[in-house]
Amino acid sequence: MCRIGAIKSTDYVHPSKALLLMRSQQKGHDNSGFAMVMQDLGGRFADYKDLPILSMACTDKGMATAEDILHKEGFVRVMQWSPEINFRDELNIEPMPNYVFQVFQYPRSFKYAPQEEKEELLVDMRLKLRNVLEENDDGYVYSFWPDVITLKEIGDPQDIGTYFGLWKEDRDFTAKVITAQCRQNTNYDIVRYAAHPFFLQGYTALANGENTFYEKNKNFQNGLYKGYIGFESDSQCFLYTLHYIHKILKWPLEYYKHAITPLPFEEMAKREDGEALKFIRSSLSNLEINGPNTIIGVLPDGTLFNTCDAKKLRPTVIGRHNGTVVMTSEVSGINEVLPGRNWEEDIYTSERETVVITNNLEVQRWQQ
Amino acid sequence: MATMRVNEISRDDLDWQINYSTERCTMCGSCVAACPFEAIEAGMEKRRKVVSDYLTPEPKVEFKAVPVIKQKVDVYKFCRGCGVCERVCPNTAIKPVRNEDSRFTIKYRSILADPYKRGGRANLSTGVRTLDKIRVGRISQMTDPSLDASRHTFDMLAPFGRILPADQIPFVLENGKLKIDSGVLPPMNWIYPVIIGDMSIGALSWRMWEAMAIATAYLNEECGLPVRMCSGEGGVPIRLLKSKFLKYTILQIASGHFGWNRIINTMPYMQELPGGVLIKIGQGAKPGDGGLLQAKKVASHIQEIRGVPKTDLLSPPNHQGLYSIEESVQKMFLTFNSAFKFKVPVAIKVAASSTSVSVYNNLLRDPYNIVGGFFLDGILGGTGAANEVSLDHTGHPIVSKLRDCYLAATHQGKQSQIPLWGAGGLGQTGNLAADAFKMIALGANGVFTGKLMLQLAGCVGNDHGKCNACNTGLCPVGITTQNPTLVKRLDIDRVAENIVNYFLSVDSELKKLLAPIGNSSLPVGRSDCLISEDKAVADRLKIQYAC
Ligand code: SF4
Ligand code: SF4
């Protein structure tokens, strides 16, 4: 089973913290990969908050192709950074030749475009790049979004950390929200895209578990929005549902829980908003999840949350100390990162609960 | 030597031959009294017997006239093999025996110049049913733990009514909560995923119909299972229309438009809205032929309910006054929706057929969102009477057609917007829960079942030509007859009890199937949990092949 974790902090945090968080939970995964999404970036990316960053792993040819496409669309590169590679033969990793994080200026014609249009443009570009690069296995485009960096790799998480020099803390590569996963690969071929966290238009989701409603979810999501593609992992559906509820339907976050694990009919009937819940349950029955899962999600504004399936068959624990909140699959991870905290205040999210961490690190517990 | 009339009908031509033993018979007369078809009669036979009254043989011939039970050889009064005589005989002196070499239906046609008609069963068995070639193959293990069928709670309800896509629900945001904005929304009810299918009060005896209505009410009010019963075409007794139990009844209007005047006239007096309206376009058991209620079954109360004289009543195969799906949508749906002020879901029932998917697509794309359900009826359904040629040789199996409709909706991202319900031979081999589960996993929201209710009531017929006399109005157990004497054979309370018990067992068995796949709600479209060991079936239904 995958192990997942998230750190949200008022200060900028280096990804070494995420590696530490994950390493202590190592017995729970099979070391077949590591992935992370960093949001609200500090260090060298701090000055480019509004400009989209392309996160890509590719061949030389792939890089040239991607650049051509973006330039043709009018994107202008403003900054580029690649992590320093520490190659050693004994490392268990299957790297791509290049890892690039490139900051772009929007095309001139989009200078005064409304936010929505820019957001659609970024999705279109990412899908286009992905599509073209996929043809000859020339590269993988993980995200193209302001203030967000995504890294995914196949191999032993420990070695991936070494390869990218992520174990050594520095102030140039930091973020206020970091989500990460160490992978257990059971259902699928080992594919780079398949690693969580999944990202779309500012939304991130990662899950520990299995989606028994994968087929239903996928069949339905396929037609809902152009960005709902891939489905390399059965948990990718959770991101799309989150995006659909919050971004497309513009419903408050609490309805995410109502969509994925609706209340039993009897309980719905007792509630003031029962009628609305009934409609949601009818219309979105294909987005329900039934399998054992815990889901960690991040909203575009940085809000972090955790919720579980209605049977609560996968663990998560949330701990807090001095301006940092950590949520992860096993408490051993939090012990590692926040050793000084009062563990009696740890939260174990219940099956009808959504635990939300706001930007000032207030912890809210919403009962469904 | 007597002249042999080879072209006359003879005992040897009949489907069933009475096996009778004079030695065991006490001439109580029960069998003759019990046989509703007058297929047997008391008669006298001359017997020759050689006897000897002395110690040493002194044979002499005696002739005796002995009373016997005789089988009639007649194209009208022939034995149906129902076995009622055997049931009532205290000495097992009589029983019907199947005649493998029967030529009856040929003789029948050649003598009467008329199609052979019988009760609603397809008697041409084509082997193992598709549903029995499918198994529940995804058994949850460590990664997706299964549920405990006896401990967990299950949410087993199915939608009846049009479901709006999420982006069309008129929500407004008030204090961070979603509220439904005022306005008329398509009505939708959550009900039990198994409906008692549409069997009319003309086809069934009033006692049978009442027993089902009682069972339905009991299931709702005492057992907490919101089971609905569909009235069938042919009207509803005013007593039920005015009662609070109407909310458990789905009123059917079909192409014969029988009984609707009374329903319309009773509307002002209704305490409750009906559970739904089902517009029958076609039915699977006698597709393209229409239901046939023969005059013998049109008793006085049927005449009254339907507002018709005593005559053969045919429900035409489709609504003859309507020329297209669009027109039927416009006319009927708007009529019924407005009649019930858009508060009652209106669904349609069609026969499974090569064209059902087109009809479904058409309804899915209807911009007014008014069709609240698509009921598909396959070839193995049916209770009423029909021409044998229609019963055996027309129709479409339900399973693949249901699947086609589901996949067509899925292809357009419109799955579940018009709930799919399927029927036609479900429960035929005794286990409705297994059939329902498989249909649901293939894409049905729920299923409906009719003939199984007859079995529960004690129907003695089967799919091999036994009884099948539902068309005669002489049902030997009082289910499909209006004959006052025969109807009394049916014990209403026992029938209701049997139906209730069967539903309770279905409910447990459904949970027993939901649990291992780890589902606490209905697995609509979860075909990933099904496998077939038959490659052709697996390919056709797009499920996993296993061997
Ligand atoms: S089997 Fe039925 S139809 Fe035949 S003689 Fe007996 S009672 Fe009559
Ligand atoms: S017992 Fe009645 S319902 Fe059953 S087949 Fe015979 S006539 Fe039809």
PDB file of N, CA and C in Angstrom, chain B residues 22-49:
ATOM      1  N   THR B  22     -57.444 -48.099 -11.701  1.00  0.00           N
ATOM      2  CA  THR B  22     -58.767 -48.444 -11.161  1.00  0.00           C
ATOM      3  C   THR B  22     -58.646 -49.036  -9.769  1.00  0.00           C
ATOM      4  N   GLU B  23     -57.553 -49.835  -9.592  1.00  0.00           N
ATOM      5  CA  GLU B  23     -57.394 -50.545  -8.317  1.00  0.00           C
ATOM      6  C   GLU B  23     -57.271 -49.586  -7.140  1.00  0.00           C
ATOM      7  N   ARG B  24     -56.583 -48.451  -7.361  1.00  0.00           N
ATOM      8  CA  ARG B  24     -56.361 -47.528  -6.251  1.00  0.00           C
ATOM      9  C   ARG B  24     -57.521 -46.553  -6.074  1.00  0.00           C
ATOM     10  N   CYS B  25     -58.309 -46.406  -7.116  1.00  0.00           N
ATOM     11  CA  CYS B  25     -59.340 -45.354  -7.111  1.00  0.00           C
ATOM     12  C   CYS B  25     -60.537 -45.753  -6.245  1.00  0.00           C
ATOM     13  N   THR B  26     -60.979 -44.801  -5.415  1.00  0.00           N
ATOM     14  CA  THR B  26     -62.162 -45.048  -4.583  1.00  0.00           C
ATOM     15  C   THR B  26     -63.384 -44.323  -5.128  1.00  0.00           C
ATOM     16  N   MET B  27     -63.211 -43.738  -6.299  1.00  0.00           N
ATOM     17  CA  MET B  27     -64.303 -42.998  -6.938  1.00  0.00           C
ATOM     18  C   MET B  27     -64.844 -41.876  -6.047  1.00  0.00           C
ATOM     19  N   CYS B  28     -63.905 -41.179  -5.394  1.00  0.00           N
ATOM     20  CA  CYS B  28     -64.361 -40.069  -4.541  1.00  0.00           C
ATOM     21  C   CYS B  28     -64.796 -38.872  -5.376  1.00  0.00           C
ATOM     22  N   GLY B  29     -64.299 -38.821  -6.609  1.00  0.00           N
ATOM     23  CA  GLY B  29     -64.727 -37.739  -7.497  1.00  0.00           C
ATOM     24  C   GLY B  29     -63.924 -36.459  -7.349  1.00  0.00           C
ATOM     25  N   SER B  30     -62.937 -36.440  -6.453  1.00  0.00           N
ATOM     26  CA  SER B  30     -62.182 -35.205  -6.208  1.00  0.00           C
ATOM     27  C   SER B  30     -61.494 -34.709  -7.472  1.00  0.00           C
ATOM     28  N   CYS B  31     -60.884 -35.623  -8.201  1.00  0.00           N
ATOM     29  CA  CYS B  31     -60.097 -35.194  -9.366  1.00  0.00           C
ATOM     30  C   CYS B  31     -60.990 -34.535 -10.407  1.00  0.00           C
ATOM     31  N   VAL B  32     -62.113 -35.135 -10.651  1.00  0.00           N
ATOM     32  CA  VAL B  32     -63.005 -34.580 -11.676  1.00  0.00           C
ATOM     33  C   VAL B  32     -63.506 -33.211 -11.232  1.00  0.00           C
ATOM     34  N   ALA B  33     -63.794 -33.112  -9.948  1.00  0.00           N
ATOM     35  CA  ALA B  33     -64.275 -31.831  -9.443  1.00  0.00           C
ATOM     36  C   ALA B  33     -63.172 -30.785  -9.499  1.00  0.00           C
ATOM     37  N   ALA B  34     -61.905 -31.233  -9.309  1.00  0.00           N
ATOM     38  CA  ALA B  34     -60.814 -30.264  -9.216  1.00  0.00           C
ATOM     39  C   ALA B  34     -60.327 -29.812 -10.586  1.00  0.00           C
ATOM     40  N   CYS B  35     -60.468 -30.650 -11.594  1.00  0.00           N
ATOM     41  CA  CYS B  35     -59.911 -30.292 -12.909  1.00  0.00           C
ATOM     42  C   CYS B  35     -60.724 -29.170 -13.537  1.00  0.00           C
ATOM     43  N   PRO B  36     -60.146 -27.977 -13.637  1.00  0.00           N
ATOM     44  CA  PRO B  36     -60.944 -26.865 -14.161  1.00  0.00           C
ATOM     45  C   PRO B  36     -61.141 -26.959 -15.668  1.00  0.00           C
ATOM     46  N   PHE B  37     -60.362 -27.805 -16.308  1.00  0.00           N
ATOM     47  CA  PHE B  37     -60.415 -27.849 -17.774  1.00  0.00           C
ATOM     48  C   PHE B  37     -61.390 -28.905 -18.298  1.00  0.00           C
ATOM     49  N   GLU B  38     -62.024 -29.547 -17.369  1.00  0.00           N
ATOM     50  CA  GLU B  38     -62.939 -30.643 -17.712  1.00  0.00           C
ATOM     51  C   GLU B  38     -62.256 -31.652 -18.612  1.00  0.00           C
ATOM     52  N   ALA B  39     -61.002 -31.911 -18.297  1.00  0.00           N
ATOM     53  CA  ALA B  39     -60.232 -32.808 -19.145  1.00  0.00           C
ATOM     54  C   ALA B  39     -60.431 -34.262 -18.751  1.00  0.00           C
ATOM     55  N   ILE B  40     -61.052 -34.467 -17.611  1.00  0.00           N
ATOM     56  CA  ILE B  40     -61.355 -35.833 -17.196  1.00  0.00           C
ATOM     57  C   ILE B  40     -62.824 -35.924 -16.807  1.00  0.00           C
ATOM     58  N   GLU B  41     -63.361 -37.101 -16.913  1.00  0.00           N
ATOM     59  CA  GLU B  41     -64.761 -37.279 -16.540  1.00  0.00           C
ATOM     60  C   GLU B  41     -64.941 -38.686 -15.988  1.00  0.00           C
ATOM     61  N   ALA B  42     -65.997 -38.837 -15.249  1.00  0.00           N
ATOM     62  CA  ALA B  42     -66.312 -40.188 -14.751  1.00  0.00           C
ATOM     63  C   ALA B  42     -67.029 -40.948 -15.869  1.00  0.00           C
ATOM     64  N   GLY B  43     -66.696 -42.222 -16.003  1.00  0.00           N
ATOM     65  CA  GLY B  43     -67.350 -42.994 -17.053  1.00  0.00           C
ATOM     66  C   GLY B  43     -67.446 -44.456 -16.625  1.00  0.00           C
ATOM     67  N   MET B  44     -68.005 -45.265 -17.504  1.00  0.00           N
ATOM     68  CA  MET B  44     -68.128 -46.696 -17.214  1.00  0.00           C
ATOM     69  C   MET B  44     -67.328 -47.460 -18.250  1.00  0.00           C
ATOM     70  N   GLU B  45     -66.695 -48.521 -17.781  1.00  0.00           N
ATOM     71  CA  GLU B  45     -65.989 -49.376 -18.729  1.00  0.00           C
ATOM     72  C   GLU B  45     -66.452 -50.807 -18.526  1.00  0.00           C
ATOM     73  N   LYS B  46     -66.612 -51.480 -19.592  1.00  0.00           N
ATOM     74  CA  LYS B  46     -66.989 -52.897 -19.502  1.00  0.00           C
ATOM     75  C   LYS B  46     -65.713 -53.700 -19.342  1.00  0.00           C
ATOM     76  N   ARG B  47     -65.723 -54.607 -18.316  1.00  0.00           N
ATOM     77  CA  ARG B  47     -64.523 -55.401 -18.066  1.00  0.00           C
ATOM     78  C   ARG B  47     -64.863 -56.874 -18.147  1.00  0.00           C
ATOM     79  N   ARG B  48     -63.986 -57.607 -18.740  1.00  0.00           N
ATOM     80  CA  ARG B  48     -64.173 -59.069 -18.808  1.00  0.00           C
ATOM     81  C   ARG B  48     -63.183 -59.671 -17.831  1.00  0.00           C
ATOM     82  N   LYS B  49     -63.730 -60.590 -17.006  1.00  0.00           N
ATOM     83  CA  LYS B  49     -62.858 -61.159 -15.992  1.00  0.00           C
ATOM     84  C   LYS B  49     -63.135 -62.657 -15.911  1.00  0.00           C
TER      85      LYS B  49
END
